[in-house]
Coordinates of C-alpha atoms in Angstrom, one line a residue:
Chain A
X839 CA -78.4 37.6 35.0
X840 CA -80.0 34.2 34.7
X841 CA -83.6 33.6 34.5
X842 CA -85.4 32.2 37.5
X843 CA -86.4 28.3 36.9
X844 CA -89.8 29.0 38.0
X845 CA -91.8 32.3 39.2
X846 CA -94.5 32.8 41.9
X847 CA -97.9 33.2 40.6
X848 CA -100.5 32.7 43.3
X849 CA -103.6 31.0 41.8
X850 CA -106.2 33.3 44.0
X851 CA -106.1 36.2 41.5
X852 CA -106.6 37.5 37.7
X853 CA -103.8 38.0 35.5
X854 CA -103.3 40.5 32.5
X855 CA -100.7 38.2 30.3
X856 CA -99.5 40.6 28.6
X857 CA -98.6 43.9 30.7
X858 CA -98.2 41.1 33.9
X859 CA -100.4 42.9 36.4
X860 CA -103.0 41.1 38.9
X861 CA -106.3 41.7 40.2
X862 CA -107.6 40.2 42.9
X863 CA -111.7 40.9 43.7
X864 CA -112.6 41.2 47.4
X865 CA -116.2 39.5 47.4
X866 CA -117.3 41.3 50.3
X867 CA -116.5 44.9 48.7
X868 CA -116.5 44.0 45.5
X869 CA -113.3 46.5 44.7
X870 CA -110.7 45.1 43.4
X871 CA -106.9 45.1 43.8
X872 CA -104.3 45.3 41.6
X873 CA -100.2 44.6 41.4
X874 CA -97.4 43.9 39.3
X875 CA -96.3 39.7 39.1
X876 CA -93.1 38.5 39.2
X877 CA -92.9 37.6 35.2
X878 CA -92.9 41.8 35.1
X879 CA -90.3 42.6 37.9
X880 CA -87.7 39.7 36.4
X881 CA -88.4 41.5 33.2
X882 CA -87.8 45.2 35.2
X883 CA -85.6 44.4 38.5
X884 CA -85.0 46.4 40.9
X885 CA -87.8 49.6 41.2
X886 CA -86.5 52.6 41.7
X887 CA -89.1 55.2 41.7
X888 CA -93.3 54.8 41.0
X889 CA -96.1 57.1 40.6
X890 CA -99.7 56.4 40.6
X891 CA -103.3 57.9 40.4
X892 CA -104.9 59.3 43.3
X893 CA -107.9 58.1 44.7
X894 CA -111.2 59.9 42.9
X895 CA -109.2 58.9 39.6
X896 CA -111.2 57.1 37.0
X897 CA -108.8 54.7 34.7
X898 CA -110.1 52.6 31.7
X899 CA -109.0 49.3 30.9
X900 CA -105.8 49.4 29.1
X901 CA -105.0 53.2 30.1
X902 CA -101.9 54.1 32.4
X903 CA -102.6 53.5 36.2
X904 CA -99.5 54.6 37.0
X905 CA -95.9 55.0 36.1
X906 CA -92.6 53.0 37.4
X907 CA -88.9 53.4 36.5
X908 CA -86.1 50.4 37.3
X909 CA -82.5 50.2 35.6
X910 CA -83.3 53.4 34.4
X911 CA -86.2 52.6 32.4
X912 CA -89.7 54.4 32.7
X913 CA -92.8 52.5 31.7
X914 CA -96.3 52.8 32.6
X915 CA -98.7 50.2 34.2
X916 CA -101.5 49.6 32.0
X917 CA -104.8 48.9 34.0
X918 CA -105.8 45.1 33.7
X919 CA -109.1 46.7 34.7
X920 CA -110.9 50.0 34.2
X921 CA -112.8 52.1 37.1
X922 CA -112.3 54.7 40.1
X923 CA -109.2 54.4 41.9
X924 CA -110.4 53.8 45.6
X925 CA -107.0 53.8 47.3
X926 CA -103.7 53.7 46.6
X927 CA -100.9 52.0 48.4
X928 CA -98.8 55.2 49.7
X929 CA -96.2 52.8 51.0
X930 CA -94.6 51.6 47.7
X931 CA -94.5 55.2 46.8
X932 CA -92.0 56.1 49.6
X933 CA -90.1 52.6 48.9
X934 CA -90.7 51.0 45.6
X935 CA -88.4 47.9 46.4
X936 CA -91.2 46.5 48.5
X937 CA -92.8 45.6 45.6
X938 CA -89.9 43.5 44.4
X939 CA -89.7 41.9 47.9
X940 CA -93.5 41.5 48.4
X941 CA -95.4 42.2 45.2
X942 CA -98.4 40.0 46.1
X943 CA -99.3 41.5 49.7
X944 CA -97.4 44.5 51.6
X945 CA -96.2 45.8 47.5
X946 CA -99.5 45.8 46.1
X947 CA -100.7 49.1 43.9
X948 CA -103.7 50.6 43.9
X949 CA -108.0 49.6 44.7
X950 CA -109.9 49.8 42.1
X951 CA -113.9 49.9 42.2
X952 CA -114.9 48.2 39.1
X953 CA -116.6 49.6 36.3
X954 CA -117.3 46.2 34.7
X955 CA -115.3 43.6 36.5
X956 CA -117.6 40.3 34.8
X957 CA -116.7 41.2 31.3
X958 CA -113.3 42.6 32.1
X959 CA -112.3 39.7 34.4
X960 CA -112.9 37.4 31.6
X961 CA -110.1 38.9 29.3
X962 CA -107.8 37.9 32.3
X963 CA -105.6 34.8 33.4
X964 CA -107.4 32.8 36.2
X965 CA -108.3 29.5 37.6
X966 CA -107.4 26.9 35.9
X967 CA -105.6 28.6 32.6
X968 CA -103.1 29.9 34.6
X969 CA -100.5 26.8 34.9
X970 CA -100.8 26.7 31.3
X971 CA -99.8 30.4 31.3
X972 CA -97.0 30.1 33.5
X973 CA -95.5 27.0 31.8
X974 CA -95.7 29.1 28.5
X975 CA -94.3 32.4 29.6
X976 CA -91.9 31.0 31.6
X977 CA -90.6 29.4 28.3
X978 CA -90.7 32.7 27.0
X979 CA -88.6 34.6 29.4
X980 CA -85.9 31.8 29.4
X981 CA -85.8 32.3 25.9
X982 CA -85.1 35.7 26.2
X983 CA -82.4 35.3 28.5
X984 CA -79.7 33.1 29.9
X985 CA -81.2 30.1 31.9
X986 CA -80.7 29.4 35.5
Chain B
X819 CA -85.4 47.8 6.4
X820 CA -85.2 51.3 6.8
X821 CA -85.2 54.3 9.4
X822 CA -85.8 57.2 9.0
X823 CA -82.7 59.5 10.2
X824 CA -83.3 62.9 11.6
X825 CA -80.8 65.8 12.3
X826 CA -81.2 69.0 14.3
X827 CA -79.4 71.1 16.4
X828 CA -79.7 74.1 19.2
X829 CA -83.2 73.4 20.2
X830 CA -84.7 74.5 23.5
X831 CA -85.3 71.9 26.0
X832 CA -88.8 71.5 26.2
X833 CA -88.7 71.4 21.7
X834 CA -85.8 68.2 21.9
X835 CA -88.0 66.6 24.8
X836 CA -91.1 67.0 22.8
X837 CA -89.6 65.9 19.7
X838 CA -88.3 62.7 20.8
X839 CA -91.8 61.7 22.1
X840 CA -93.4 63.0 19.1
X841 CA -91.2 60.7 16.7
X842 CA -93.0 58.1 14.7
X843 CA -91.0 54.7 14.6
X844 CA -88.8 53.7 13.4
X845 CA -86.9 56.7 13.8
X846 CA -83.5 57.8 14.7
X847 CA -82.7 61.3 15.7
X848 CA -79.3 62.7 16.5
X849 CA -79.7 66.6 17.7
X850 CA -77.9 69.1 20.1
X851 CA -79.4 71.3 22.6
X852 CA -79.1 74.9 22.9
X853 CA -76.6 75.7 25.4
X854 CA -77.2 74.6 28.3
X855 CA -79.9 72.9 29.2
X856 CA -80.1 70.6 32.6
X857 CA -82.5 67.7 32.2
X858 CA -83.5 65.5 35.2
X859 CA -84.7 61.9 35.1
X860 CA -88.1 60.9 35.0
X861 CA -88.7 60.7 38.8
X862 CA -86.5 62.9 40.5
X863 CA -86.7 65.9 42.1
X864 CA -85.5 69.2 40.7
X865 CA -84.4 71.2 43.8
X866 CA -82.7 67.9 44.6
X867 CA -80.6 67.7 41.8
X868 CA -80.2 71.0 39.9
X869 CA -79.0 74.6 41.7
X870 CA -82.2 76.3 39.9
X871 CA -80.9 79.3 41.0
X872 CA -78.0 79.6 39.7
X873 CA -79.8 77.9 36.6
X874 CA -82.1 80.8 36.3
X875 CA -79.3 83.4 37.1
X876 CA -77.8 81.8 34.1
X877 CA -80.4 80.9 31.6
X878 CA -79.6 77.3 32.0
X879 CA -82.6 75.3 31.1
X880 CA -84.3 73.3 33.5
X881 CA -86.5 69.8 32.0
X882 CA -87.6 66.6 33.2
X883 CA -86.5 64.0 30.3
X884 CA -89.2 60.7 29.9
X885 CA -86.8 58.4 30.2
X886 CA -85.0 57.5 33.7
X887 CA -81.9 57.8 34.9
X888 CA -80.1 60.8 36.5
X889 CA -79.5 64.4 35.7
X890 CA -77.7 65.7 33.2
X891 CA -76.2 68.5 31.1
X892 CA -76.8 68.8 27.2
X893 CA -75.5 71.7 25.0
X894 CA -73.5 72.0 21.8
X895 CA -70.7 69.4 23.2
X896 CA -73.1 66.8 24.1
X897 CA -74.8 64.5 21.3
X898 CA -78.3 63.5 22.2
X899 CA -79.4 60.3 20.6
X900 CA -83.2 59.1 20.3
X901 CA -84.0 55.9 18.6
X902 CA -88.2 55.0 18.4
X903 CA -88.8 51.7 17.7
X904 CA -92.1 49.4 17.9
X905 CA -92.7 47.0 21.0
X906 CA -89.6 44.4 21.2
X907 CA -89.4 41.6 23.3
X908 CA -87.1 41.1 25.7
X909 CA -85.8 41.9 29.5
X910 CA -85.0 45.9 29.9
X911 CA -81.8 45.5 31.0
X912 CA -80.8 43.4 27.8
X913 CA -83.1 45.9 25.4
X914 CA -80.9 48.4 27.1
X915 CA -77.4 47.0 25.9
X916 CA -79.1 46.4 22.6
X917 CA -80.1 49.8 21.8
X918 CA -76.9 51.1 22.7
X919 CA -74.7 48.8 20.1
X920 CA -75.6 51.3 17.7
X921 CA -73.7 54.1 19.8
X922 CA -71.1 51.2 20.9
X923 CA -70.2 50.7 16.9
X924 CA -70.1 54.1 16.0
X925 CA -67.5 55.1 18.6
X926 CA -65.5 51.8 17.6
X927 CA -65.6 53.5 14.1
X928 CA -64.0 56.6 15.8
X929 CA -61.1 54.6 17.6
X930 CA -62.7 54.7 20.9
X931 CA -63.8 51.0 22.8
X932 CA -66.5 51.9 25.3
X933 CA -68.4 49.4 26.5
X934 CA -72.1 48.6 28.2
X935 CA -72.5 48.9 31.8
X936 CA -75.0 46.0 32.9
X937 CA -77.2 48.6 33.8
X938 CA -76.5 52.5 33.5
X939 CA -74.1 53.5 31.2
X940 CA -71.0 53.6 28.2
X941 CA -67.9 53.6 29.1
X942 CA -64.7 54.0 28.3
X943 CA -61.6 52.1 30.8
X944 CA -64.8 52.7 33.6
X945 CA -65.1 56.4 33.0
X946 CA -68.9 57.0 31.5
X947 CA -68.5 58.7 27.6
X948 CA -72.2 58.2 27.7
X949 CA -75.8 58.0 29.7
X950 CA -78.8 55.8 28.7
X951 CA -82.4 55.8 29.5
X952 CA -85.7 54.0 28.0
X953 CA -89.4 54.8 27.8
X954 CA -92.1 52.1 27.0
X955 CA -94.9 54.0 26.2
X956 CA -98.2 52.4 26.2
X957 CA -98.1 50.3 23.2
X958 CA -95.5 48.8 24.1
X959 CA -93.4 50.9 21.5
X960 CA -89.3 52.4 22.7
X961 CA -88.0 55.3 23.0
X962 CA -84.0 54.8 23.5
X963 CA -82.2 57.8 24.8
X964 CA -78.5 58.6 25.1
X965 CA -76.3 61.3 25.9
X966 CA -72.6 61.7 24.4
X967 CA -70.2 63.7 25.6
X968 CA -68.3 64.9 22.9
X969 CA -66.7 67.3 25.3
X970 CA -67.3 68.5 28.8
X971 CA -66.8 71.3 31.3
X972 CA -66.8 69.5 34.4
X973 CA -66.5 72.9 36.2
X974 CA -69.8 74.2 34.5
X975 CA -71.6 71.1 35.1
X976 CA -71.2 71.1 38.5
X977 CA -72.2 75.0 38.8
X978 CA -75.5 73.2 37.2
X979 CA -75.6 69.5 39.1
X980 CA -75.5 68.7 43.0
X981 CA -73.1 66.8 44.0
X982 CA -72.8 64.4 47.4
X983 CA -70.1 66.8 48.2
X984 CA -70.1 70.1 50.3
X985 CA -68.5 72.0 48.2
X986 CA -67.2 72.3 44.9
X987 CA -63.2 72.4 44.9
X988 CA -60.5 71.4 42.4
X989 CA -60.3 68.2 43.9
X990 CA -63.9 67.7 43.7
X991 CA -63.4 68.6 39.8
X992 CA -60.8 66.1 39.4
X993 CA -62.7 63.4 41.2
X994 CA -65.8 63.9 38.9
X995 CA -63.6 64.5 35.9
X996 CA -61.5 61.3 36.6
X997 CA -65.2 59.3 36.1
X998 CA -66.0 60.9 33.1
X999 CA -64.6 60.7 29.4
X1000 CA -65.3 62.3 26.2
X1001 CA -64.8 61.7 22.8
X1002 CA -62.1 64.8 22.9
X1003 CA -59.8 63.8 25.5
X1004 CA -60.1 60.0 24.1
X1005 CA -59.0 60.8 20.7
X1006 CA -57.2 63.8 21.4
X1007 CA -58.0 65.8 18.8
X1008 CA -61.1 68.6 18.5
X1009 CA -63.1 66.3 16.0
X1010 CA -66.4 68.3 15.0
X1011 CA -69.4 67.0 16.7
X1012 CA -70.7 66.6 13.2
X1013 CA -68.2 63.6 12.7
X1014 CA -69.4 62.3 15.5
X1015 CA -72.5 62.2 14.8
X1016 CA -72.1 60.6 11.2
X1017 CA -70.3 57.5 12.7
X1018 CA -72.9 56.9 15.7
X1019 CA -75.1 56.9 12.5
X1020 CA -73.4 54.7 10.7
X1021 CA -73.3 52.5 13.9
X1022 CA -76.6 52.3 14.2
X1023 CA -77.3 51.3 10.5
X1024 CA -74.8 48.9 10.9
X1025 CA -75.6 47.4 14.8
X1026 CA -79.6 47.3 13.6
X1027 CA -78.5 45.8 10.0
X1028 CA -80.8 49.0 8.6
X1029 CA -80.6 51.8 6.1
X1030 CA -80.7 55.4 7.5
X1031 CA -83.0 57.8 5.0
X1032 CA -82.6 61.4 6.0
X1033 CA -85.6 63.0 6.5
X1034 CA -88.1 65.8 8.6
X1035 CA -90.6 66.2 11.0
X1036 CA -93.7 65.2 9.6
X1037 CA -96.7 67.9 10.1
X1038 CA -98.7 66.0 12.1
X1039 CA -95.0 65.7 14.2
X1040 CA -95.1 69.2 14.6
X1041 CA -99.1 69.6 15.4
X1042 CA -98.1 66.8 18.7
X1043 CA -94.4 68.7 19.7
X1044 CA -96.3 71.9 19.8
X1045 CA -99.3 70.0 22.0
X1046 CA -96.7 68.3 24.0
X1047 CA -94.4 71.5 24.5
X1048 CA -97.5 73.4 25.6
X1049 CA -99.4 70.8 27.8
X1050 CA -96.8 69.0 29.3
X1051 CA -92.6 69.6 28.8
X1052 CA -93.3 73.4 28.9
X1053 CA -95.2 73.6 32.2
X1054 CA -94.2 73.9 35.7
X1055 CA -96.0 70.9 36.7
X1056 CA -94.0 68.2 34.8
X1057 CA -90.9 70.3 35.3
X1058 CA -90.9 70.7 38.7
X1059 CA -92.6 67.5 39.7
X1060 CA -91.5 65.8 43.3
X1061 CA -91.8 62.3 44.1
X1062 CA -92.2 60.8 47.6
X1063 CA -89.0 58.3 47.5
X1064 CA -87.2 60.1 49.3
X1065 CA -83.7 61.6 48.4
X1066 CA -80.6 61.6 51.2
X1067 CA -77.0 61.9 51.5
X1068 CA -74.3 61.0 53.5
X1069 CA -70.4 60.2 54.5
X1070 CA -68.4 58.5 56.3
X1071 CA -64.5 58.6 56.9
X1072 CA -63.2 55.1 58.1
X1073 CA -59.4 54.0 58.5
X1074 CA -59.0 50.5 57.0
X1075 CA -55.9 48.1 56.5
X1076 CA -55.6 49.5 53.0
X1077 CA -55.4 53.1 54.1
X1078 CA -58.0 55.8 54.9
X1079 CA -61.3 55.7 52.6
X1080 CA -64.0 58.9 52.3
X1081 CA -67.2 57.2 51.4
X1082 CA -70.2 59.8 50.2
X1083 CA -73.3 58.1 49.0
X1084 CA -76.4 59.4 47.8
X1085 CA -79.6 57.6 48.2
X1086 CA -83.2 57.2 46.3
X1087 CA -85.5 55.4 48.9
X1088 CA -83.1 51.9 49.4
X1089 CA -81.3 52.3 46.2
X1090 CA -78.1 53.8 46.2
X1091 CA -77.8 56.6 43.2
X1092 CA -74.1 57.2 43.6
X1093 CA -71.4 56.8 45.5
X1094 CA -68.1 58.6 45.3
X1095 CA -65.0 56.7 46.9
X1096 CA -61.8 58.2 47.6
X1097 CA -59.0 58.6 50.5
X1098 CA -55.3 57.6 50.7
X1099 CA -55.2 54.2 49.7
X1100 CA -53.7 52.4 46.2
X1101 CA -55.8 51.6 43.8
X1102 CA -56.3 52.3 39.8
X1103 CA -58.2 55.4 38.8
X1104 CA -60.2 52.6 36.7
X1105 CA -60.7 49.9 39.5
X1106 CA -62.5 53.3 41.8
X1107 CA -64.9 53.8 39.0
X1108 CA -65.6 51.2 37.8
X1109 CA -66.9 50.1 41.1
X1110 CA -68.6 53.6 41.6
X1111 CA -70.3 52.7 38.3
X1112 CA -71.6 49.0 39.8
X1113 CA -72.8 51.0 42.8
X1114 CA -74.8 53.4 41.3
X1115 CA -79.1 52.5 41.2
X1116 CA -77.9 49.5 43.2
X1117 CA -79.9 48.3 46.2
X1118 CA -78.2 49.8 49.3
X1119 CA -78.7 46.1 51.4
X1120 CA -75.8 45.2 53.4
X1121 CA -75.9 41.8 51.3
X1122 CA -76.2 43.2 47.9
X1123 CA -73.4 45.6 48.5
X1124 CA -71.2 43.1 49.9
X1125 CA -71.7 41.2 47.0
X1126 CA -70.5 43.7 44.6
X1127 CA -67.3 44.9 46.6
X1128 CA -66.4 41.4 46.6
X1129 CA -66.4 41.0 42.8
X1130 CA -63.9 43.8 42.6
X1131 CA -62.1 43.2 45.6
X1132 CA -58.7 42.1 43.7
X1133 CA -57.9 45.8 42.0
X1134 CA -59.0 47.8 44.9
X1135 CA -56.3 48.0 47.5
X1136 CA -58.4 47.2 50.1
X1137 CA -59.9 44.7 52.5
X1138 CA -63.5 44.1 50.6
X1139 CA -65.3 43.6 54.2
X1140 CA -63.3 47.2 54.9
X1141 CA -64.8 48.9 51.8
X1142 CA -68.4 48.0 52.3
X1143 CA -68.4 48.7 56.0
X1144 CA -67.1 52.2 54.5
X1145 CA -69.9 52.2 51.8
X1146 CA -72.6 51.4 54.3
X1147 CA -71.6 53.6 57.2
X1148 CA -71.6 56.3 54.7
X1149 CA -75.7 54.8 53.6
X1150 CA -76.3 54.4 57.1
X1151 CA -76.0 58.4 58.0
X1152 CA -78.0 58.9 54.5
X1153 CA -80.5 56.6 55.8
X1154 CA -83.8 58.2 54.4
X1155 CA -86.2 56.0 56.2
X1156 CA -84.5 56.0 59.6
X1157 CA -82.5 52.6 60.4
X1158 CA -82.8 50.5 57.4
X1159 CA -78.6 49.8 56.7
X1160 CA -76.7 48.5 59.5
X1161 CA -73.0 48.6 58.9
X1162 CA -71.6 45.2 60.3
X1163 CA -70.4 45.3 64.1

């Protein structure tokens, strides 16, 4: 399967460039939402199945937040983020695929109230790095794979 | 560069599950199971998949594997392969076919051409001779699994597996033993598992460009399988684990220009698991399966299904708009969610 000329990444959010999971801070709250991008479901496809953590769950930075299986391949979803799970989306649980088709909005994860979200945030994608990013992993996926 | 090989055979379920998470890469382990174990995929649900009770009637086994996938049956006949290597780059579906050159070679070596599924399994003329599944753990680092059948008693298994279909008959055995091959009936001769397992080595060493060194669990191997038996793959709660995606079935007998198709389909969420196609109409043994093979973890969208009939429209015997009207009549009485597949019309 060819790789897409271009992905969507919205600029309103944080990225994690390496496990390709966003995080998007609600000013007002102060919690903090996370999902998966689209650089991680070209790499996965189709999602089959997903588990996460239930709210009252505390999750450090870099530990699982969850767990996802496409093409018959299990991984887990390393928090971009660390702190208490606030909610999670029970949605996507019942029908992962709405993450493929809306991973940004309706197919986002779980809420997270931050443990540290100013020093954490700044080991993240945002603003203005994140063309740069995109340009650069994009080259990296099409090198991976067959171009479109 | 070198891997370290490692042998073993007749452990318990919960031991050969442990073991394979326990492995330090790069590592390549080719075992057996005590007879007969039933291990599920990652995500799905037990009762769903397995009769437990005739299971427990039987001492049959019952695990949850890490990797994905569906369920299966391992026991002396059945070669499981793990293979833990670092973090690689790459797309799953590609690291997928990758891992499973090794497997690929070492059959060639045996006289036997099976070939990568895009996304599930090996095959041999479309019949599966062998089931994948991958794990990225945390680091980033592999685990690889497959299963190969170097024989199989179809009847047994499906004492063990649910099937789509109501109940088990000698045609029911044939259909599910036409999809399948093993190393046995492909060869035709009763070659020891051990040979087998000595050319999927050899496979590997030469698909990965590596040298195999035989060797053991190391201690602090043994310390983690013995943590990992008793803390996770020897507890009720991983076993018997349910997710919310939820699991349906369903069939559909239509009458189409090509003659009359019986469509059952199983469903995960909008994903179809499996689909079993047969009825009177024409069409090779191979063409069926292989498009039963394209149609399994496939998104159950009228689109996407479409799509995939289509491309294997010319060997099937039948009108392609026919077969996935068929296909998604069958979905459509599955439905899990209530109204999600339309069937055209």
């Amino acid at each position: 399967m060819a790789v897409p000329k271009s992905f969507e990444i919205p600029a309103d959010r944080h990225y994690d460039s390496v496990h390709h999971l966003w995080a998007r801070r609600d000013a007002a709250t102060g919690r903090v939402v996370i999902g998966l991008d689209r650089f991680a479901l070209e790499a996965l496809g189709d999602l089959a199945y997903i588990s996460l953590p239930e709210p009252g769950t505390t999750v450090d930075r870099g530990e699982s937040v969850g767990t996802l299986e496409a093409a018959k391949t299990t991984q887990n979803l390393v928090a971009p983020i660390g702190g208490t799970v606030v909610e999670r989306n029970e949605v996507v649980l019942k029908d992962p695929l709405l993450i493929n088709r809306d991973p940004y909005d309706a197919g986002w994860l779980v809420s997270i109230e931050p443990a540290d979200w100013e020093t954490q945030a700044r080991q993240l994608i945002s603003g203005g790095a994140i063309a740069a990013w995109v340009e650069s992993e994009t080259e990296r996926y099409r090198s991976h794979g067959s171009v479109e | 560069m070198s891997w370290r090989l490692i042998t073993d055979d007749g452990v318990s379920a919960s031991f050969g599950l442990a073991a394979d998470e326990a492995l330090s890469p790069p590592t390549l382990r080719l075992y057996t199971y005590r007879s007969t174990c039933a291990l599920v995929g990652r995500f799905q649900n037990v009762a769903r998949e397995i009769h437990v009770d005739f299971c427990r009637d039987n001492s049959v086994a019952i695990n949850r594997r890490p990797t994905g996938g569906g369920a299966i049956v391992m026991g002396a006949d059945q070669l499981g392969v793990a293979l833990r290597v670092p973090a690689l780059p790459g797309r799953t579906r590609e690291l997928m076919g990758r891992f499973s050159e090794g497997v690929v070679a070492g059959l060639s070596d045996l006289g036997i051409e099976a070939c990568f599924r895009g996304k599930n399994d090996l095959e041999v003329d479309g019949r599966k001779i062998a089931g994948l599944g991958l794990h990225r753990d945390l680091s980033g680092g592999l685990l690889f699994h497959a299963s190969v059948l170097v024989d199989l008693d179809v009847r047994a298994m499906l004492r063990i597996l649910k099937t789509p279909f109501e109940k088990i008959t000698d045609k029911e055995i044939a259909t599910v033993a036409g999809r399948t091959s093993t190393v046995r009936t492909t060869i035709g001769r009763e070659i020891p598992l051990e040979d087998v397992r000595s050319a999927v080595a050899s496979g590997f060493a030469r698909a990965w460009s590596v040298t195999l060194t035989p060797g053991a669990f190391t201690d602090k191997e043994r310390a983690a399988i013995d943590r990992l038996e008793t803390e996770k793959y020897g507890t009720e709660a991983w076993v018997f684990q349910t997710t919310l995606v939820p699991d349906a079935a369903g069939s559909a007998r239509v009458k189409t220009p090509g003659g009359l198709l019986d469509v059952h389909v199983s469903l995960v969420g909008r994903m179809i698991k499996a689909v079993y196609i047969r009825g009177d109409f024409f069409a090779p043994e191979s063409a069926v399966a292989d498009l039963e093979a394209r149609l399994r973890w496939h998104p159950a969208t009228p689109e996407a299904v479409a799509q995939t009939v289509r491309s294997r429209a010319d060997e099937m015997g039948i009108p392609p708009d026919a077969l996935t009207e068929a296909i998604l009549a069958a979905a459509q009485k599955a439905d899990p969610y209530g109204c999600f597949v339309k069937a055209h019309g």
